[in-house]
mmCIF file of C-alpha atoms in Angstrom:
data_model
loop_
_atom_site.group_PDB
_atom_site.id
_atom_site.type_symbol
_atom_site.label_atom_id
_atom_site.label_comp_id
_atom_site.label_asym_id
_atom_site.label_seq_id
_atom_site.Cartn_x
_atom_site.Cartn_y
_atom_site.Cartn_z
ATOM 1 C CA MET A 1 0.000 0.000 0.000
ATOM 2 C CA LEU A 2 2.922 2.337 0.723
ATOM 3 C CA GLY A 3 4.199 1.783 -2.801
ATOM 4 C CA LEU A 4 0.762 2.628 -4.189
ATOM 5 C CA MET A 5 0.630 5.869 -2.208
ATOM 6 C CA LYS A 6 4.094 6.916 -3.413
ATOM 7 C CA HIS A 7 3.096 6.169 -7.009
ATOM 8 C CA TRP A 8 -0.121 8.203 -6.685
ATOM 9 C CA LYS A 9 1.790 11.282 -5.476
ATOM 10 C CA ARG A 10 3.992 11.414 -8.564
ATOM 11 C CA PRO A 11 3.014 14.390 -10.759
ATOM 12 C CA ASP A 12 3.080 12.292 -13.959
ATOM 13 C CA THR A 13 0.773 9.605 -12.576
ATOM 14 C CA SER A 14 -2.287 8.863 -14.721
ATOM 15 C CA ILE A 15 -5.563 7.304 -13.620
ATOM 16 C CA ALA A 16 -4.901 4.373 -15.962
ATOM 17 C CA SER A 17 -1.480 3.644 -14.416
ATOM 18 C CA VAL A 18 -2.881 3.783 -10.889
ATOM 19 C CA SER A 19 -5.734 1.473 -11.919
ATOM 20 C CA ALA A 20 -3.231 -1.009 -13.337
ATOM 21 C CA LEU A 21 -1.119 -0.802 -10.174
ATOM 22 C CA LEU A 22 -4.177 -1.403 -8.012
ATOM 23 C CA ALA A 23 -5.056 -4.447 -10.097
ATOM 24 C CA ARG A 24 -1.619 -5.944 -9.370
ATOM 25 C CA TRP A 25 -1.639 -4.959 -5.697
ATOM 26 C CA TRP A 26 -5.172 -6.059 -4.698
ATOM 27 C CA PRO A 27 -5.479 -9.836 -4.270
ATOM 28 C CA GLY A 28 -8.150 -11.437 -6.409
ATOM 29 C CA THR A 29 -8.381 -8.504 -8.801
ATOM 30 C CA ARG A 30 -6.879 -8.342 -12.260
ATOM 31 C CA GLU A 31 -7.247 -6.256 -15.349
ATOM 32 C CA ASP A 32 -7.958 -8.673 -18.193
ATOM 33 C CA ARG A 33 -6.435 -7.359 -21.441
ATOM 34 C CA SER A 34 -6.153 -10.695 -23.259
ATOM 35 C CA ALA A 35 -8.260 -11.805 -26.182
ATOM 36 C CA ALA A 36 -9.811 -14.625 -24.163
ATOM 37 C CA PRO A 37 -13.254 -14.246 -22.556
ATOM 38 C CA PRO A 38 -13.135 -12.837 -19.013
ATOM 39 C CA THR A 39 -12.693 -15.428 -16.302
ATOM 40 C CA HIS A 40 -13.694 -15.162 -12.671
ATOM 41 C CA THR A 41 -11.655 -15.595 -9.532
ATOM 42 C CA SER A 42 -12.935 -17.611 -6.604
ATOM 43 C CA ALA A 43 -15.715 -16.151 -4.470
ATOM 44 C CA ALA A 44 -13.240 -15.555 -1.647
ATOM 45 C CA GLY A 45 -11.091 -13.352 -3.867
ATOM 46 C CA ARG A 46 -13.871 -11.465 -5.611
ATOM 47 C CA ALA A 47 -15.621 -8.299 -4.560
ATOM 48 C CA THR A 48 -18.686 -9.129 -6.656
ATOM 49 C CA ARG A 49 -21.081 -12.057 -6.483
ATOM 50 C CA PRO A 50 -23.239 -13.469 -9.291
ATOM 51 C CA GLY A 51 -26.825 -12.246 -9.288
ATOM 52 C CA HIS A 52 -26.063 -9.250 -7.069
ATOM 53 C CA VAL A 53 -26.633 -5.584 -7.878
ATOM 54 C CA TYR A 54 -24.247 -2.984 -6.444
ATOM 55 C CA LEU A 55 -25.450 0.610 -6.331
ATOM 56 C CA VAL A 56 -22.165 2.472 -6.442
ATOM 57 C CA GLY A 57 -21.283 6.135 -6.077
ATOM 58 C CA ALA A 58 -18.647 7.282 -8.572
ATOM 59 C CA GLY A 59 -17.843 10.449 -6.653
ATOM 60 C CA ALA A 60 -18.154 14.025 -7.793
ATOM 61 C CA GLY A 61 -16.350 14.028 -11.120
ATOM 62 C CA SER A 62 -12.618 13.613 -10.611
ATOM 63 C CA ALA A 63 -11.640 9.968 -11.056
ATOM 64 C CA ASP A 64 -9.277 9.976 -8.092
ATOM 65 C CA LEU A 65 -12.228 10.643 -5.784
ATOM 66 C CA LEU A 66 -13.516 7.140 -6.548
ATOM 67 C CA THR A 67 -13.298 4.886 -3.482
ATOM 68 C CA LEU A 68 -11.206 1.707 -3.529
ATOM 69 C CA ARG A 69 -14.358 -0.319 -2.893
ATOM 70 C CA ALA A 70 -16.059 1.252 -5.905
ATOM 71 C CA TRP A 71 -12.993 0.670 -8.074
ATOM 72 C CA ARG A 72 -12.782 -2.983 -7.102
ATOM 73 C CA LEU A 73 -16.436 -3.591 -7.929
ATOM 74 C CA LEU A 74 -16.108 -1.676 -11.183
ATOM 75 C CA THR A 75 -13.200 -3.824 -12.359
ATOM 76 C CA GLN A 76 -14.863 -7.129 -11.450
ATOM 77 C CA ALA A 77 -18.524 -6.688 -12.398
ATOM 78 C CA ASP A 78 -19.985 -8.473 -15.406
ATOM 79 C CA ALA A 79 -22.204 -5.536 -16.354
ATOM 80 C CA ILE A 80 -22.057 -1.807 -15.636
ATOM 81 C CA VAL A 81 -25.120 0.430 -15.917
ATOM 82 C CA TYR A 82 -23.975 4.032 -15.774
ATOM 83 C CA ASP A 83 -25.207 7.625 -15.798
ATOM 84 C CA ARG A 84 -24.431 10.739 -17.851
ATOM 85 C CA LEU A 85 -22.082 12.265 -15.278
ATOM 86 C CA ILE A 86 -19.616 9.371 -15.256
ATOM 87 C CA GLY A 87 -16.371 10.644 -16.771
ATOM 88 C CA ASP A 88 -14.209 8.938 -19.371
ATOM 89 C CA ASP A 89 -11.394 8.408 -16.828
ATOM 90 C CA ILE A 90 -13.698 6.283 -14.684
ATOM 91 C CA LEU A 91 -15.187 4.440 -17.641
ATOM 92 C CA GLY A 92 -11.624 3.707 -18.742
ATOM 93 C CA MET A 93 -11.156 1.616 -15.603
ATOM 94 C CA ILE A 94 -13.694 -0.936 -16.835
ATOM 95 C CA PRO A 95 -11.900 -3.945 -18.350
ATOM 96 C CA PRO A 96 -12.635 -4.839 -21.985
ATOM 97 C CA ARG A 97 -15.572 -7.059 -22.933
ATOM 98 C CA ARG A 98 -17.635 -6.131 -19.906
ATOM 99 C CA GLU A 99 -21.224 -5.258 -20.714
ATOM 100 C CA ARG A 100 -21.935 -1.508 -20.609
ATOM 101 C CA TYR A 101 -25.347 0.151 -20.560
ATOM 102 C CA TYR A 102 -25.726 3.917 -20.779
ATOM 103 C CA VAL A 103 -28.875 5.209 -19.073
ATOM 104 C CA GLY A 104 -27.983 8.874 -18.680
ATOM 105 C CA LYS A 105 -30.432 11.649 -17.934
ATOM 106 C CA ALA A 106 -30.240 15.337 -18.744
ATOM 107 C CA ARG A 107 -32.755 18.076 -18.005
ATOM 108 C CA GLY A 108 -35.701 17.539 -20.308
ATOM 109 C CA HIS A 109 -34.295 14.327 -21.818
ATOM 110 C CA HIS A 110 -34.033 10.824 -20.380
ATOM 111 C CA SER A 111 -32.266 8.320 -22.629
ATOM 112 C CA VAL A 112 -33.957 5.477 -20.717
ATOM 113 C CA PRO A 113 -37.084 5.878 -18.540
ATOM 114 C CA GLN A 114 -36.537 5.150 -14.846
ATOM 115 C CA ALA A 115 -38.852 2.132 -14.890
ATOM 116 C CA GLU A 116 -36.808 0.568 -17.671
ATOM 117 C CA ILE A 117 -33.597 1.080 -15.718
ATOM 118 C CA GLY A 118 -35.007 -0.913 -12.817
ATOM 119 C CA SER A 119 -36.139 -3.655 -15.183
ATOM 120 C CA LEU A 120 -32.699 -3.764 -16.820
ATOM 121 C CA LEU A 121 -30.943 -4.170 -13.468
ATOM 122 C CA ALA A 122 -33.302 -6.970 -12.483
ATOM 123 C CA ARG A 123 -32.918 -8.773 -15.820
ATOM 124 C CA LEU A 124 -29.125 -8.683 -15.728
ATOM 125 C CA ALA A 125 -29.028 -9.985 -12.151
ATOM 126 C CA ARG A 126 -31.511 -12.774 -12.956
ATOM 127 C CA GLU A 127 -29.137 -13.857 -15.715
ATOM 128 C CA GLY A 128 -26.602 -14.538 -12.973
ATOM 129 C CA LYS A 129 -24.433 -11.504 -13.657
ATOM 130 C CA SER A 130 -22.848 -9.252 -11.089
ATOM 131 C CA VAL A 131 -24.129 -5.758 -11.849
ATOM 132 C CA VAL A 132 -22.742 -2.349 -10.905
ATOM 133 C CA ARG A 133 -25.242 0.489 -11.092
ATOM 134 C CA LEU A 134 -22.821 3.409 -11.301
ATOM 135 C CA LYS A 135 -24.125 6.824 -10.303
ATOM 136 C CA GLY A 136 -22.426 10.204 -10.066
ATOM 137 C CA GLY A 137 -21.716 11.494 -6.565
ATOM 138 C CA ASP A 138 -23.377 9.458 -3.824
ATOM 139 C CA PRO A 139 -26.139 7.095 -4.997
ATOM 140 C CA GLY A 140 -28.329 7.933 -2.013
ATOM 141 C CA ILE A 141 -28.369 11.704 -2.549
ATOM 142 C CA PHE A 142 -30.882 12.689 -5.244
ATOM 143 C CA GLY A 143 -29.889 9.638 -7.270
ATOM 144 C CA ARG A 144 -33.301 7.906 -7.380
ATOM 145 C CA MET A 145 -31.676 4.988 -5.632
ATOM 146 C CA GLY A 146 -34.780 4.281 -3.581
ATOM 147 C CA GLU A 147 -36.821 3.542 -6.696
ATOM 148 C CA GLU A 148 -34.245 1.075 -7.966
ATOM 149 C CA LEU A 149 -33.924 -0.585 -4.569
ATOM 150 C CA ALA A 150 -37.686 -1.073 -4.486
ATOM 151 C CA VAL A 151 -37.683 -2.807 -7.882
ATOM 152 C CA LEU A 152 -34.817 -5.074 -6.889
ATOM 153 C CA ALA A 153 -36.373 -5.890 -3.529
ATOM 154 C CA GLU A 154 -39.649 -6.810 -5.211
ATOM 155 C CA ALA A 155 -37.711 -9.118 -7.518
ATOM 156 C CA GLY A 156 -35.996 -10.722 -4.513
ATOM 157 C CA LEU A 157 -32.519 -9.758 -5.702
ATOM 158 C CA PRO A 158 -29.638 -9.058 -3.288
ATOM 159 C CA THR A 159 -28.211 -5.541 -3.336
ATOM 160 C CA GLU A 160 -25.376 -3.580 -1.786
ATOM 161 C CA ILE A 161 -24.890 0.184 -1.535
ATOM 162 C CA VAL A 162 -21.430 1.719 -1.906
ATOM 163 C CA PRO A 163 -21.361 5.411 -0.942
ATOM 164 C CA GLY A 164 -19.527 8.038 -2.936
ATOM 165 C CA ILE A 165 -18.297 11.591 -2.394
ATOM 166 C CA THR A 166 -21.207 13.881 -3.121
ATOM 167 C CA ALA A 167 -20.876 17.128 -5.088
ATOM 168 C CA ALA A 168 -21.446 19.290 -2.002
ATOM 169 C CA SER A 169 -18.420 17.833 -0.224
ATOM 170 C CA ALA A 170 -16.201 17.896 -3.310
ATOM 171 C CA THR A 171 -17.094 21.477 -4.168
ATOM 172 C CA ALA A 172 -16.473 22.773 -0.650
ATOM 173 C CA ALA A 173 -13.172 20.913 -0.409
ATOM 174 C CA SER A 174 -11.909 22.190 -3.746
ATOM 175 C CA LEU A 175 -12.654 25.770 -2.663
ATOM 176 C CA GLY A 176 -11.062 25.374 0.761
ATOM 177 C CA MET A 177 -14.221 25.986 2.765
ATOM 178 C CA PRO A 178 -16.321 23.930 5.188
ATOM 179 C CA LEU A 179 -20.021 23.307 4.814
ATOM 180 C CA THR A 180 -20.528 23.701 8.556
ATOM 181 C CA ASP A 181 -18.656 25.966 10.923
ATOM 182 C CA ARG A 182 -19.218 26.962 14.550
ATOM 183 C CA ALA A 183 -19.124 30.644 13.648
ATOM 184 C CA HIS A 184 -21.198 30.390 10.452
ATOM 185 C CA ALA A 185 -23.455 27.364 10.123
ATOM 186 C CA GLN A 186 -24.402 24.714 12.660
ATOM 187 C CA GLN A 187 -26.655 22.885 10.219
ATOM 188 C CA LEU A 188 -26.447 21.631 6.641
ATOM 189 C CA ARG A 189 -29.420 21.059 4.377
ATOM 190 C CA LEU A 190 -29.331 19.392 0.951
ATOM 191 C CA VAL A 191 -32.227 20.384 -1.290
ATOM 192 C CA THR A 192 -33.242 19.320 -4.786
ATOM 193 C CA ALA A 193 -34.022 22.384 -6.860
ATOM 194 C CA GLN A 194 -36.420 20.297 -8.922
ATOM 195 C CA HIS A 195 -39.058 21.291 -6.352
ATOM 196 C CA CYS A 196 -38.536 24.988 -7.125
ATOM 197 C CA ARG A 197 -41.310 25.120 -9.681
ATOM 198 C CA ALA A 198 -45.020 25.744 -9.881
ATOM 199 C CA GLY A 199 -46.942 23.429 -7.587
ATOM 200 C CA GLY A 200 -43.788 22.034 -6.004
ATOM 201 C CA GLU A 201 -42.049 24.888 -4.225
ATOM 202 C CA PRO A 202 -40.218 24.185 -0.977
ATOM 203 C CA ASP A 203 -41.124 25.849 2.292
ATOM 204 C CA TRP A 204 -39.009 28.972 1.835
ATOM 205 C CA SER A 205 -39.676 30.180 5.368
ATOM 206 C CA ALA A 206 -38.191 26.951 6.737
ATOM 207 C CA LEU A 207 -35.127 27.325 4.508
ATOM 208 C CA ALA A 208 -34.540 30.995 5.295
ATOM 209 C CA ARG A 209 -32.131 30.534 8.208
ATOM 210 C CA ARG A 210 -28.832 32.259 8.881
ATOM 211 C CA ASP A 211 -27.390 29.447 10.995
ATOM 212 C CA GLU A 212 -27.243 26.800 8.287
ATOM 213 C CA THR A 213 -25.807 26.110 4.860
ATOM 214 C CA LEU A 214 -28.185 25.327 2.014
ATOM 215 C CA VAL A 215 -26.974 23.273 -0.922
ATOM 216 C CA PHE A 216 -29.259 23.033 -3.938
ATOM 217 C CA TYR A 217 -28.666 20.250 -6.427
ATOM 218 C CA MET A 218 -29.821 20.416 -10.082
ATOM 219 C CA GLY A 219 -30.692 24.088 -9.732
ATOM 220 C CA LEU A 220 -28.952 25.973 -12.532
ATOM 221 C CA SER A 221 -32.236 26.845 -14.231
ATOM 222 C CA LYS A 222 -33.856 27.795 -10.895
ATOM 223 C CA VAL A 223 -31.397 30.372 -9.575
ATOM 224 C CA THR A 224 -33.839 33.279 -9.907
ATOM 225 C CA GLU A 225 -36.601 31.351 -8.114
ATOM 226 C CA ILE A 226 -34.232 30.314 -5.309
ATOM 227 C CA CYS A 227 -32.933 33.834 -4.747
ATOM 228 C CA GLN A 228 -36.416 35.350 -4.855
ATOM 229 C CA GLY A 229 -37.933 32.685 -2.623
ATOM 230 C CA LEU A 230 -35.322 33.160 0.093
ATOM 231 C CA ARG A 231 -35.531 36.957 -0.103
ATOM 232 C CA ASP A 232 -39.335 36.868 0.132
ATOM 233 C CA ALA A 233 -38.956 34.676 3.227
ATOM 234 C CA GLY A 234 -36.821 37.285 4.971
ATOM 235 C CA MET A 235 -33.221 36.631 3.948
ATOM 236 C CA PRO A 236 -31.250 39.847 3.250
ATOM 237 C CA ASP A 237 -30.368 40.838 -0.295
ATOM 238 C CA ASP A 238 -26.655 40.707 0.535
ATOM 239 C CA TRP A 239 -26.757 37.108 1.826
ATOM 240 C CA PRO A 240 -23.928 35.108 0.163
ATOM 241 C CA ILE A 241 -24.570 32.581 -2.579
ATOM 242 C CA MET A 242 -22.177 30.618 -4.761
ATOM 243 C CA LEU A 243 -22.622 28.615 -7.941
ATOM 244 C CA ALA A 244 -20.097 25.885 -8.776
ATOM 245 C CA ALA A 245 -20.086 23.972 -12.055
ATOM 246 C CA ASN A 246 -18.125 20.775 -12.790
ATOM 247 C CA ALA A 247 -17.156 20.228 -9.163
ATOM 248 C CA SER A 248 -13.660 18.807 -8.548
ATOM 249 C CA LEU A 249 -12.719 18.796 -12.246
ATOM 250 C CA PRO A 250 -9.968 20.895 -13.850
ATOM 251 C CA ASP A 251 -12.609 23.009 -15.601
ATOM 252 C CA GLN A 252 -14.530 23.762 -12.401
ATOM 253 C CA GLN A 253 -16.072 27.233 -12.526
ATOM 254 C CA THR A 254 -17.489 29.285 -9.666
ATOM 255 C CA LEU A 255 -19.574 32.397 -9.401
ATOM 256 C CA ILE A 256 -19.891 34.176 -6.045
ATOM 257 C CA GLY A 257 -22.455 36.843 -5.294
ATOM 258 C CA THR A 258 -25.525 37.626 -3.221
ATOM 259 C CA LEU A 259 -29.185 36.734 -3.348
ATOM 260 C CA GLY A 260 -29.792 40.186 -4.751
ATOM 261 C CA ASP A 261 -27.336 40.150 -7.620
ATOM 262 C CA MET A 262 -26.762 36.484 -8.519
ATOM 263 C CA PRO A 263 -29.468 36.218 -11.242
ATOM 264 C CA ASP A 264 -27.872 39.118 -13.127
ATOM 265 C CA LYS A 265 -24.365 37.746 -12.574
ATOM 266 C CA LEU A 266 -25.395 34.380 -13.966
ATOM 267 C CA ALA A 267 -27.010 36.015 -16.984
ATOM 268 C CA ALA A 268 -23.774 37.909 -17.659
ATOM 269 C CA THR A 269 -21.544 34.871 -17.008
ATOM 270 C CA PRO A 270 -23.442 31.652 -17.838
ATOM 271 C CA LEU A 271 -22.245 28.430 -16.264
ATOM 272 C CA PRO A 272 -22.562 24.902 -17.630
ATOM 273 C CA SER A 273 -24.491 22.062 -16.050
ATOM 274 C CA PRO A 274 -24.130 20.256 -13.661
ATOM 275 C CA CYS A 275 -24.064 23.152 -11.245
ATOM 276 C CA LEU A 276 -24.317 23.227 -7.464
ATOM 277 C CA ILE A 277 -25.763 26.165 -5.518
ATOM 278 C CA VAL A 278 -24.458 26.943 -2.027
ATOM 279 C CA VAL A 279 -26.239 29.531 0.121
ATOM 280 C CA GLY A 280 -24.907 30.671 3.480
ATOM 281 C CA SER A 281 -22.241 32.661 5.261
ATOM 282 C CA VAL A 282 -19.659 29.880 4.690
ATOM 283 C CA VAL A 283 -19.499 31.237 1.135
ATOM 284 C CA GLN A 284 -17.591 34.193 2.615
ATOM 285 C CA MET A 285 -14.744 31.764 3.319
ATOM 286 C CA ALA A 286 -14.612 30.791 -0.353
ATOM 287 C CA ARG A 287 -14.601 34.465 -1.283
ATOM 288 C CA GLU A 288 -11.676 35.128 1.065
ATOM 289 C CA MET A 289 -9.786 32.127 -0.310
ATOM 290 C CA SER A 290 -10.305 33.477 -3.823
ATOM 291 C CA LYS A 291 -8.955 36.889 -2.816
ATOM 292 C CA GLU A 292 -5.918 35.359 -1.126
ATOM 293 C CA ALA A 293 -5.209 33.229 -4.196
ATOM 294 C CA ARG A 294 -5.304 36.297 -6.441
ATOM 295 C CA VAL A 295 -2.975 38.206 -4.122
ATOM 296 C CA ALA A 296 -0.557 35.269 -3.944
ATOM 297 C CA GLY A 297 -0.552 35.069 -7.736
ATOM 298 C CA GLU A 298 0.348 38.736 -8.013
ATOM 299 C CA VAL A 299 3.289 38.508 -5.604
#
């Protein structure tokens, strides 16, 4: 393990080379690059089991945020069912000749309806295959995992959940700020912005608190509604808000402002999706880190 850690710290280390090194280091795991059909190690040496479905979090974008448990399952599964936000670096860890099924969703377009995804997972497991259902971030945070678990439970199929690093944690870490802080926020609330629409608005008065951090997922198109809803519920116009796109990736982009000016800032500087929205005084820490970085760069 020490050798693996030293290898990872090298500046020229690629995800592919680390994946290959892990395959040699971890007993019972190998990266099959031969022309022969994939073979299986004994049950004692394998992370996966036939007929099982593993709901796995791929982390928040950067491939090196993938957990070792997730990597081991990914390299041993017979079939991988994956989402839109799974990057090429992570997909590149899948050995050749494994079955791949893309079931990605984007706003306003679902390549495969949710009901069909559940049916696909059940069919593959009934065929005796070990199946990884690979989701961006953490599968249990706005990943519709509950619906898939219900289908698999009804079919009597064994499942396992493997957590991943969610976008909120990855974004805060990359910006050098906490999500909770004794002086800023004693609570953290994760909210899906999909409810910020007609007939499905959240309770803005319950969300309008100065002692907690709000993190809205899937909210890029709802920034105006979020800012207006919180202001109408009593939050000040100058309350900090931050938008972060492509969390943890080299092309991560952030936009820092206030509830009063963020809609105009976003209109002037559009961000790509996926985008996370963080509301709370902890955003001031990110702002200070940004200022210090600029000053350091000028020295």
